[in-house]
PDB file of C-alpha atoms in Angstrom:
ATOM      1  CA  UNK A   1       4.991  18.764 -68.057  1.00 82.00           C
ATOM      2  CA  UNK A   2       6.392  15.645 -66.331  1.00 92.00           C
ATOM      3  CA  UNK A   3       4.494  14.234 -62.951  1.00 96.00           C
ATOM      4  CA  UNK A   4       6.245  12.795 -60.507  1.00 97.00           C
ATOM      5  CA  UNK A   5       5.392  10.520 -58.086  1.00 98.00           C
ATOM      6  CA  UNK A   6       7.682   8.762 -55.042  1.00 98.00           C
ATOM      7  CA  UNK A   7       7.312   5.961 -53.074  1.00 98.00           C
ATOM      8  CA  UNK A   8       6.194   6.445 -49.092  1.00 98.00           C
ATOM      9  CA  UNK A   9       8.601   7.310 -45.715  1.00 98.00           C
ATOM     10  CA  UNK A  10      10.764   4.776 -44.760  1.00 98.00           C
ATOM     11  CA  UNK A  11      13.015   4.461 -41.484  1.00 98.00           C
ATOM     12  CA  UNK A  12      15.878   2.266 -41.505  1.00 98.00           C
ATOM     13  CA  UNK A  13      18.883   1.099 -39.007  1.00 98.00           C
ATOM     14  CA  UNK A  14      21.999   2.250 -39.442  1.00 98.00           C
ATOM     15  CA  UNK A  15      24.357   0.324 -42.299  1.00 98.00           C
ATOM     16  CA  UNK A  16      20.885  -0.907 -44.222  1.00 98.00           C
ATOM     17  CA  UNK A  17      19.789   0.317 -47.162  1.00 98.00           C
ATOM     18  CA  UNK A  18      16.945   1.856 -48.965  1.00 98.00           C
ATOM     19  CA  UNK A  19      15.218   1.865 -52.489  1.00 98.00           C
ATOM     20  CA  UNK A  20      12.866   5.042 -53.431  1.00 98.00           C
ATOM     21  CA  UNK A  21      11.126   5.126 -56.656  1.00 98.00           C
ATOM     22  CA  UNK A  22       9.836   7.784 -58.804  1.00 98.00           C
ATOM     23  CA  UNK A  23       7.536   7.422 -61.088  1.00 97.00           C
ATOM     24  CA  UNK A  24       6.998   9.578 -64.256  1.00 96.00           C
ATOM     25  CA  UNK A  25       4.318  10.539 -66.658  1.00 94.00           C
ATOM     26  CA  UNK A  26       3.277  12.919 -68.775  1.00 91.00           C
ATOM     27  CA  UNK A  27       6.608  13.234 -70.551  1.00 83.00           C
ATOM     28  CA  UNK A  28       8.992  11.331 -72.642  1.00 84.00           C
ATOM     29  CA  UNK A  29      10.697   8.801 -70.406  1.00 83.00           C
ATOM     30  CA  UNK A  30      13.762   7.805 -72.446  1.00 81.00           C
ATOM     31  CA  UNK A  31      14.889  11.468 -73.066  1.00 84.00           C
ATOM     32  CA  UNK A  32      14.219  13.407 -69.873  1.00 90.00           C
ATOM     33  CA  UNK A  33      16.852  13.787 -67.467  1.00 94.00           C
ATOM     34  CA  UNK A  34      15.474  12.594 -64.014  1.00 96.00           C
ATOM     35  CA  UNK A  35      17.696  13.350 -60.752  1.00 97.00           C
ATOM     36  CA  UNK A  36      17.832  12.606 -56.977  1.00 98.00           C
ATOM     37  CA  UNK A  37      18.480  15.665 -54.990  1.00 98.00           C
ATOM     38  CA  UNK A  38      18.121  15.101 -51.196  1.00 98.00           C
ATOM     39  CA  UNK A  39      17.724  18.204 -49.014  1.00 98.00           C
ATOM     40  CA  UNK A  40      18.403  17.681 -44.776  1.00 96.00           C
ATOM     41  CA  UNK A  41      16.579  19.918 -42.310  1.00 92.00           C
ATOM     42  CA  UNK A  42      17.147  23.599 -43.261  1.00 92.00           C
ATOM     43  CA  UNK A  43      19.440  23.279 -45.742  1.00 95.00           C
ATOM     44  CA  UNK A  44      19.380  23.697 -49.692  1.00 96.00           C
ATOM     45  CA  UNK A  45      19.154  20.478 -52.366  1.00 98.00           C
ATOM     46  CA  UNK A  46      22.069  18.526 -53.151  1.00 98.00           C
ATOM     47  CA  UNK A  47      22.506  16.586 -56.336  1.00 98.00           C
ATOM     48  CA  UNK A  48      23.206  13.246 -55.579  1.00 98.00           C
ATOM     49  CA  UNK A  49      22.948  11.743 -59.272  1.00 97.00           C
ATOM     50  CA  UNK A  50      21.330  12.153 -62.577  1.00 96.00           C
ATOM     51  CA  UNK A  51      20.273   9.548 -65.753  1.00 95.00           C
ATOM     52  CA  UNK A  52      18.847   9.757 -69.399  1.00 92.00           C
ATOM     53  CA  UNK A  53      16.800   6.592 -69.509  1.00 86.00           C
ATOM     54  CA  UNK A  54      18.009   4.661 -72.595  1.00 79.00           C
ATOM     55  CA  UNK A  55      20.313   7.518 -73.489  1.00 79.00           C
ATOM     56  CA  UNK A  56      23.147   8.071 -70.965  1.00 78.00           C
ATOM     57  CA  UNK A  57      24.208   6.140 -67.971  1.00 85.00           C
ATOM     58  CA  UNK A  58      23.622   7.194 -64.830  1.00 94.00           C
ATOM     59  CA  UNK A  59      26.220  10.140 -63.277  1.00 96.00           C
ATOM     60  CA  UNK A  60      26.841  10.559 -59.894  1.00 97.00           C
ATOM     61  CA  UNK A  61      28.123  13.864 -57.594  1.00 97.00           C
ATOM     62  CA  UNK A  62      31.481  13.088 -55.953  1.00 96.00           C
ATOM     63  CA  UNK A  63      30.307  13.075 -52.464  1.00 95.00           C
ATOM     64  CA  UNK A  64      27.841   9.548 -53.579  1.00 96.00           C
ATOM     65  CA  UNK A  65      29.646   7.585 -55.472  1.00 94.00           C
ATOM     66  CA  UNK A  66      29.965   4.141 -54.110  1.00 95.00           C
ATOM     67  CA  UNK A  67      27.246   3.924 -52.376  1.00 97.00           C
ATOM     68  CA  UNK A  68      24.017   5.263 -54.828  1.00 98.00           C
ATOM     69  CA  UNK A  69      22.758   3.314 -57.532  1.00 98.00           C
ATOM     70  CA  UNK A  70      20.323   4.853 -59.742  1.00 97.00           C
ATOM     71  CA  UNK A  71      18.326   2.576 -61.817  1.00 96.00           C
ATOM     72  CA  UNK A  72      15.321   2.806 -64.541  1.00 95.00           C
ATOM     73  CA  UNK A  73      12.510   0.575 -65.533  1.00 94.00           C
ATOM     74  CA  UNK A  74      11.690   1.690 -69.050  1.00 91.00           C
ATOM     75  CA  UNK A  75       8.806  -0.401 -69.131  1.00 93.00           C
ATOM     76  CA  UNK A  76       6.839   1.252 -66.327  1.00 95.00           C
ATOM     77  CA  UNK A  77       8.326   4.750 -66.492  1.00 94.00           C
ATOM     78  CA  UNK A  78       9.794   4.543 -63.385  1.00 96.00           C
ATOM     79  CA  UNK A  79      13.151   5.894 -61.860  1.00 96.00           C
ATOM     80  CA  UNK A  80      14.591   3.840 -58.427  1.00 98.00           C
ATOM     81  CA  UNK A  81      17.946   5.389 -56.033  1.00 98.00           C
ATOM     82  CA  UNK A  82      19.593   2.640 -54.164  1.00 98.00           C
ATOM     83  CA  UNK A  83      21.257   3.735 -51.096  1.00 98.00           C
ATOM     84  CA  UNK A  84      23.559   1.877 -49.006  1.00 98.00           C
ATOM     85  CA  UNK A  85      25.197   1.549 -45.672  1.00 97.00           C
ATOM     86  CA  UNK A  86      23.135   4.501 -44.263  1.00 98.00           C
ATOM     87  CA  UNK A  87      24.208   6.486 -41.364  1.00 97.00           C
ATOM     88  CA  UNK A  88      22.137   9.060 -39.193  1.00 96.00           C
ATOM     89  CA  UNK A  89      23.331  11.725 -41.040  1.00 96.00           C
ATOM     90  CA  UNK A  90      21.442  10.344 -44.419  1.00 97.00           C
ATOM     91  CA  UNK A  91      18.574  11.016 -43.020  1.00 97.00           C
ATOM     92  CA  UNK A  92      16.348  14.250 -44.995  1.00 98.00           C
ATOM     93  CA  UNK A  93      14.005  13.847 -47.748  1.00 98.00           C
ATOM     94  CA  UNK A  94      15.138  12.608 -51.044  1.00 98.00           C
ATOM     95  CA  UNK A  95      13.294  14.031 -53.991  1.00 98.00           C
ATOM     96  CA  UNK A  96      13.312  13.004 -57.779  1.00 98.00           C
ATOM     97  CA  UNK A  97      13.102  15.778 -60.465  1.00 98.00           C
ATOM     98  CA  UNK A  98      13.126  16.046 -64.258  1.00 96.00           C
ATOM     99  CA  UNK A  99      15.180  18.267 -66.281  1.00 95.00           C
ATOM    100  CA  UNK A 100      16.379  18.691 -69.905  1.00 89.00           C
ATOM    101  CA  UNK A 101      20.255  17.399 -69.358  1.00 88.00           C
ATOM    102  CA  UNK A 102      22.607  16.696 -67.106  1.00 87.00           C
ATOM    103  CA  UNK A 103      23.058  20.003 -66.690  1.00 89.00           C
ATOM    104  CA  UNK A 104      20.348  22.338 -66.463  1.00 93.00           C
ATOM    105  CA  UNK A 105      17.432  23.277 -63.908  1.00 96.00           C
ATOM    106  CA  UNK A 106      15.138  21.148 -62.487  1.00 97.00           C
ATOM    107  CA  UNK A 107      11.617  21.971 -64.224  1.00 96.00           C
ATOM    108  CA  UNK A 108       9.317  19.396 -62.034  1.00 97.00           C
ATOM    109  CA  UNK A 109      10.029  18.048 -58.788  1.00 98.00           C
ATOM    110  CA  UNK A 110       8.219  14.717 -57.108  1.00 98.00           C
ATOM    111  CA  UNK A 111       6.554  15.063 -53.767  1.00 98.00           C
ATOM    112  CA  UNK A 112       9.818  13.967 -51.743  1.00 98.00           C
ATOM    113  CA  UNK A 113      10.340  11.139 -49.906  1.00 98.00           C
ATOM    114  CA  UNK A 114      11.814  11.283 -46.190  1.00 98.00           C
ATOM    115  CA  UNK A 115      13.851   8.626 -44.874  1.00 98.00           C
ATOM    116  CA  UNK A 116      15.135   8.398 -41.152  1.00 98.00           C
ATOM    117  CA  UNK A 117      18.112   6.388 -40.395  1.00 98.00           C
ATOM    118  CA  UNK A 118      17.640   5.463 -36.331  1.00 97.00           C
ATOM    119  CA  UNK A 119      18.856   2.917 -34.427  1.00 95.00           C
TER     120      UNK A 119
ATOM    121  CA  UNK B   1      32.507  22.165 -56.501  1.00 95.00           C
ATOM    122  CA  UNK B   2      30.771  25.624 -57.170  1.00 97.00           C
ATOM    123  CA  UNK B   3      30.025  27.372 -53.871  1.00 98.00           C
ATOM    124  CA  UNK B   4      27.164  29.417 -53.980  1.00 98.00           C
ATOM    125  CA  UNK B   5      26.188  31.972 -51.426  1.00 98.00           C
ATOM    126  CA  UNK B   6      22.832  33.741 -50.980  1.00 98.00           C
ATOM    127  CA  UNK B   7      22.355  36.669 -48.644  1.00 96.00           C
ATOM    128  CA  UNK B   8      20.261  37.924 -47.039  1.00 97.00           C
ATOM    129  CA  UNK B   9      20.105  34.878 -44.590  1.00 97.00           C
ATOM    130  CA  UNK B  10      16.187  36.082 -43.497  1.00 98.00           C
ATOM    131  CA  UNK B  11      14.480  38.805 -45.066  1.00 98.00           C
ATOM    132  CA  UNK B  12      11.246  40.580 -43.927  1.00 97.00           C
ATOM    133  CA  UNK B  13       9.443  43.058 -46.342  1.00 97.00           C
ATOM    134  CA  UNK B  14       6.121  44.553 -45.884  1.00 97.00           C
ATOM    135  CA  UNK B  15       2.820  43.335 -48.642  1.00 97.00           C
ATOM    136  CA  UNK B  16       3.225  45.524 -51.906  1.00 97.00           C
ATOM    137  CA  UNK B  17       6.740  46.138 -51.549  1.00 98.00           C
ATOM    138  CA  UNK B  18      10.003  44.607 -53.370  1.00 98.00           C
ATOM    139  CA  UNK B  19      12.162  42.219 -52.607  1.00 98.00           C
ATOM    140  CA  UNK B  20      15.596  41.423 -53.887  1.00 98.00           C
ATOM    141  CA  UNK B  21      17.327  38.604 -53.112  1.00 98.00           C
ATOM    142  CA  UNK B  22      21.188  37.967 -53.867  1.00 98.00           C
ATOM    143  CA  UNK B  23      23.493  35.035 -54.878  1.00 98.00           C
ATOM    144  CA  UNK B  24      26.885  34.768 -55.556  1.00 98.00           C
ATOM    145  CA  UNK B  25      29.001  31.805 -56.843  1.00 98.00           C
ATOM    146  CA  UNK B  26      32.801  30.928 -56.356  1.00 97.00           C
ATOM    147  CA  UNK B  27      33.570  31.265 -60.321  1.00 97.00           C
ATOM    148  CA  UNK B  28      31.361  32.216 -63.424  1.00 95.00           C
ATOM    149  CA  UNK B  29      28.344  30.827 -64.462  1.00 95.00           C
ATOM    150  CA  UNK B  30      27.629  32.951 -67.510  1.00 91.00           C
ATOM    151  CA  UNK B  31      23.699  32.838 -67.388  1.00 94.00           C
ATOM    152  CA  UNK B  32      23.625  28.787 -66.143  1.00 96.00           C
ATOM    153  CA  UNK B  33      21.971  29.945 -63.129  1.00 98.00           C
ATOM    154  CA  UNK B  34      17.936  28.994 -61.618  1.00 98.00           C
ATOM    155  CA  UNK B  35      16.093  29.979 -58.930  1.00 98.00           C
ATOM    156  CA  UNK B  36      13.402  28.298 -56.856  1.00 98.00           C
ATOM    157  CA  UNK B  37      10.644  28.917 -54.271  1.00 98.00           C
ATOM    158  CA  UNK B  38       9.984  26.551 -51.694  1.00 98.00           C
ATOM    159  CA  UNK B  39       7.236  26.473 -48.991  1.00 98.00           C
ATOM    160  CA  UNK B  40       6.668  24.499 -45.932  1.00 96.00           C
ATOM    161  CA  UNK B  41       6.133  20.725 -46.320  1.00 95.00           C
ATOM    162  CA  UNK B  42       6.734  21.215 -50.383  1.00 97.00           C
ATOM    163  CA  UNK B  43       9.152  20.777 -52.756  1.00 98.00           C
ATOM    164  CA  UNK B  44      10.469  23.524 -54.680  1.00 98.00           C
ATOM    165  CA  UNK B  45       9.093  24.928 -57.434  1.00 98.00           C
ATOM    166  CA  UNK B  46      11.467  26.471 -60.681  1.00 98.00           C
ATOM    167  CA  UNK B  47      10.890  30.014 -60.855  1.00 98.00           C
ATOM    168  CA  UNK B  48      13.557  31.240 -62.863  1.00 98.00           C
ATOM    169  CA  UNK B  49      16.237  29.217 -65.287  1.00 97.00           C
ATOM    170  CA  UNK B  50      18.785  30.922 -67.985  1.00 96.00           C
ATOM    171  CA  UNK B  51      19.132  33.376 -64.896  1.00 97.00           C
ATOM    172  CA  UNK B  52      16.009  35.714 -66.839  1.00 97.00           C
ATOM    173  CA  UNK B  53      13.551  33.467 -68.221  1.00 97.00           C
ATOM    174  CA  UNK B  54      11.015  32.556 -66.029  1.00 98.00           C
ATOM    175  CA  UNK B  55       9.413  29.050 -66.456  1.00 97.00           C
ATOM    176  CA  UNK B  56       5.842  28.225 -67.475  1.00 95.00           C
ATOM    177  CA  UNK B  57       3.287  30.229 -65.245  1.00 96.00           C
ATOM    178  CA  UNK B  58       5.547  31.952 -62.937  1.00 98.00           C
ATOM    179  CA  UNK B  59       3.678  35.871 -62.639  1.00 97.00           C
ATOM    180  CA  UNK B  60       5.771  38.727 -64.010  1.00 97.00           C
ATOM    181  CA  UNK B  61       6.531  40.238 -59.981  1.00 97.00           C
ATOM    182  CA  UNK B  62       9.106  37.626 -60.383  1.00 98.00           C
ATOM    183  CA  UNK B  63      12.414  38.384 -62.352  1.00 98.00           C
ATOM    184  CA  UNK B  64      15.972  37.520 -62.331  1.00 98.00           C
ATOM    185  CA  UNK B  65      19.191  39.562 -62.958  1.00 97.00           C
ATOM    186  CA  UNK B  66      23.162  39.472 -63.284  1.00 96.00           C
ATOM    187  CA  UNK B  67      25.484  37.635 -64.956  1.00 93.00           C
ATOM    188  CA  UNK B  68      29.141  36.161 -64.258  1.00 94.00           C
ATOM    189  CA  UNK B  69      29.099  35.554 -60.614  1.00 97.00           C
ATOM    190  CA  UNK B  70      27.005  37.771 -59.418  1.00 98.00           C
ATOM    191  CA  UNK B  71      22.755  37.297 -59.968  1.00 98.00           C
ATOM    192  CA  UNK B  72      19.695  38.852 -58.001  1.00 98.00           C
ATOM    193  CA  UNK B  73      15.597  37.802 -57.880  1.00 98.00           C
ATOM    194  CA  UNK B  74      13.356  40.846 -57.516  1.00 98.00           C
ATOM    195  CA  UNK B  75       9.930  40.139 -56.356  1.00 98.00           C
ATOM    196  CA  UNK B  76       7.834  43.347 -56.963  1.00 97.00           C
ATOM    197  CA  UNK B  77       4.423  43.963 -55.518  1.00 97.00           C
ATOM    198  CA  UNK B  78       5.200  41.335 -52.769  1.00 97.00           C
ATOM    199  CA  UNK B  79       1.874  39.517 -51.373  1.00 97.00           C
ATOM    200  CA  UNK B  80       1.663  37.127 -48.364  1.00 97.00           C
ATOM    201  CA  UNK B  81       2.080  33.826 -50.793  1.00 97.00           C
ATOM    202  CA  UNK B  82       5.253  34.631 -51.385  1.00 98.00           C
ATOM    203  CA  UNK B  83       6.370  33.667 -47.858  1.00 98.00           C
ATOM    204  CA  UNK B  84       8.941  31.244 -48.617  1.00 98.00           C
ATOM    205  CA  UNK B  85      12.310  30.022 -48.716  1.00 98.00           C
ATOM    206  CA  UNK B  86      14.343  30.724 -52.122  1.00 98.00           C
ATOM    207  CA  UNK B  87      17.064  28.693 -53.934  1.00 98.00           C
ATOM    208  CA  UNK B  88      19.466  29.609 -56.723  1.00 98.00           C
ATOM    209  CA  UNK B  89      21.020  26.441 -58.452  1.00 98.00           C
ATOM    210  CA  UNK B  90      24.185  26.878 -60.940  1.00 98.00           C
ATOM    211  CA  UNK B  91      24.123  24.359 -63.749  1.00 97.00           C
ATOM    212  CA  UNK B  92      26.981  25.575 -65.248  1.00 96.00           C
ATOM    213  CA  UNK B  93      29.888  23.188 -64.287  1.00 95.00           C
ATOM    214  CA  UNK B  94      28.934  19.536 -62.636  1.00 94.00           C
ATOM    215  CA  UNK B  95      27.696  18.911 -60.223  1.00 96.00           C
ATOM    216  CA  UNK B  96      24.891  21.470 -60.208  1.00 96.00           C
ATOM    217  CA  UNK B  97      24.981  22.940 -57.254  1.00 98.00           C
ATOM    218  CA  UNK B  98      22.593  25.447 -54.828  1.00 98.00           C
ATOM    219  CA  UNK B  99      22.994  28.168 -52.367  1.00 98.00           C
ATOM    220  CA  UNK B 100      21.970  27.893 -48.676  1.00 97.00           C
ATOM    221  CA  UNK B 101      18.559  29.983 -49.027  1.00 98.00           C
ATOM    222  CA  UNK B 102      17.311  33.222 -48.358  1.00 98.00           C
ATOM    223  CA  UNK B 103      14.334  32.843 -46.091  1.00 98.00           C
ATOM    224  CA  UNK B 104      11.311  35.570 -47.177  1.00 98.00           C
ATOM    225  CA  UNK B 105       8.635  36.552 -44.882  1.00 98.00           C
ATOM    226  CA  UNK B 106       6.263  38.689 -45.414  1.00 96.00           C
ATOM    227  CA  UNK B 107       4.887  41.018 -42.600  1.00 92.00           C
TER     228      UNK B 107
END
């Protein structure tokens, strides 16, 4: 089963950015679909985008596009999400997790990531 | 998007008993639905995918149900680790999307 392992908390201003990276192991990189999902304070995940490392480009959910970038390093396993221009209401935890498509369930999760956007 | 509504909102159930915990989405799924646990200060954890099958290591108390719109998890013999908050996800039509959560405690 794939591991999953983000970078650390960050807190940012409003209208920066932020990078969080995932990285994987334990499964095969270039055909593993690997998400970000973020999920604010008591509500469920949302799907923010999906990729298949060297297979398909990245997709992303309506309610994203323009403003997150999903990236992969092949040569260190490892997944990045690019957000921009972040607002208070971006701020939840952001979680990577690996699945078998684009669309399908989510079989292994990373250890989540929160960010705060605060002035 | 597919709107997907779980209910009960919170539900309490006594050690050893059942559980059964309902979703419902806005169109048809056929059997492209999951379900997840999640506990405090964790990320969730697939229980269920294919709406029936249950992934690698998840105990037999837990089973899914339903087809279409309408699915249910049943958690039989309920003990005090199951305390959690529990997702259903369609995968079905992009974007995959989940329900609100149905909130399990266990008195």
């Amino acid at each position: 089963q794939v591991q999953l392992v983000q970078s650390g908390a960050e807190v940012k201003k409003p209208g920066s950015s932020v990078r969080v990276s995932c990285k994987t192991s334990g499964g095969s990189f270039t055909t593993e679909a690997i998400g970000w999902l973020r999920q604010a304070p008591g509500q469920g995940p949302e799907l923010m985008g999906i990729v298949i490392p060297t297979f398909a480009p990245p997709k992303y959910t309506q309610r994203f596009q323009g403003r997150v970038t999903i990236t992969t390093d092949v040569s260190t396993t490892t997944v990045y999400m690019d957000l921009i221009g972040l607002r208070s209401e971006d701020t939840a935890l952001y979680y990577c997790a690996s699945s078998v498509g684009r669309l399908a369930s989510f079989d292994s999760w990373g250890q989540g990531t929160l960010v705060t956007v605060s002035s | 998007d597919i709107i997907m509504t779980q209910s009960p909102g919170t539900l309490s159930v006594s050690p050893g008993a059942r559980a059964t915990l309902s979703c419902r989405a806005s169109q048809s799924l056929r059997n492209n639905l999951a379900w997840y646990q999640q506990k405090p200060g964790q990320a969730p954890r697939l229980l269920i995918y294919g709406a029936f099958t249950r992934a690698p290591g998840i105990p037999a108390r837990f089973s899914g149900s339903g087809s279409g719109a309408q699915f249910t998890l049943t958690i039989s013999s309920l003990q005090s680790e199951d305390s959690a908050v529990y997702y259903c996800q369609q995968y079905n039509i992009w974007p995959g999307t989940f329900g609100q959560g149905t909130k399990l405690e266990i008195k």
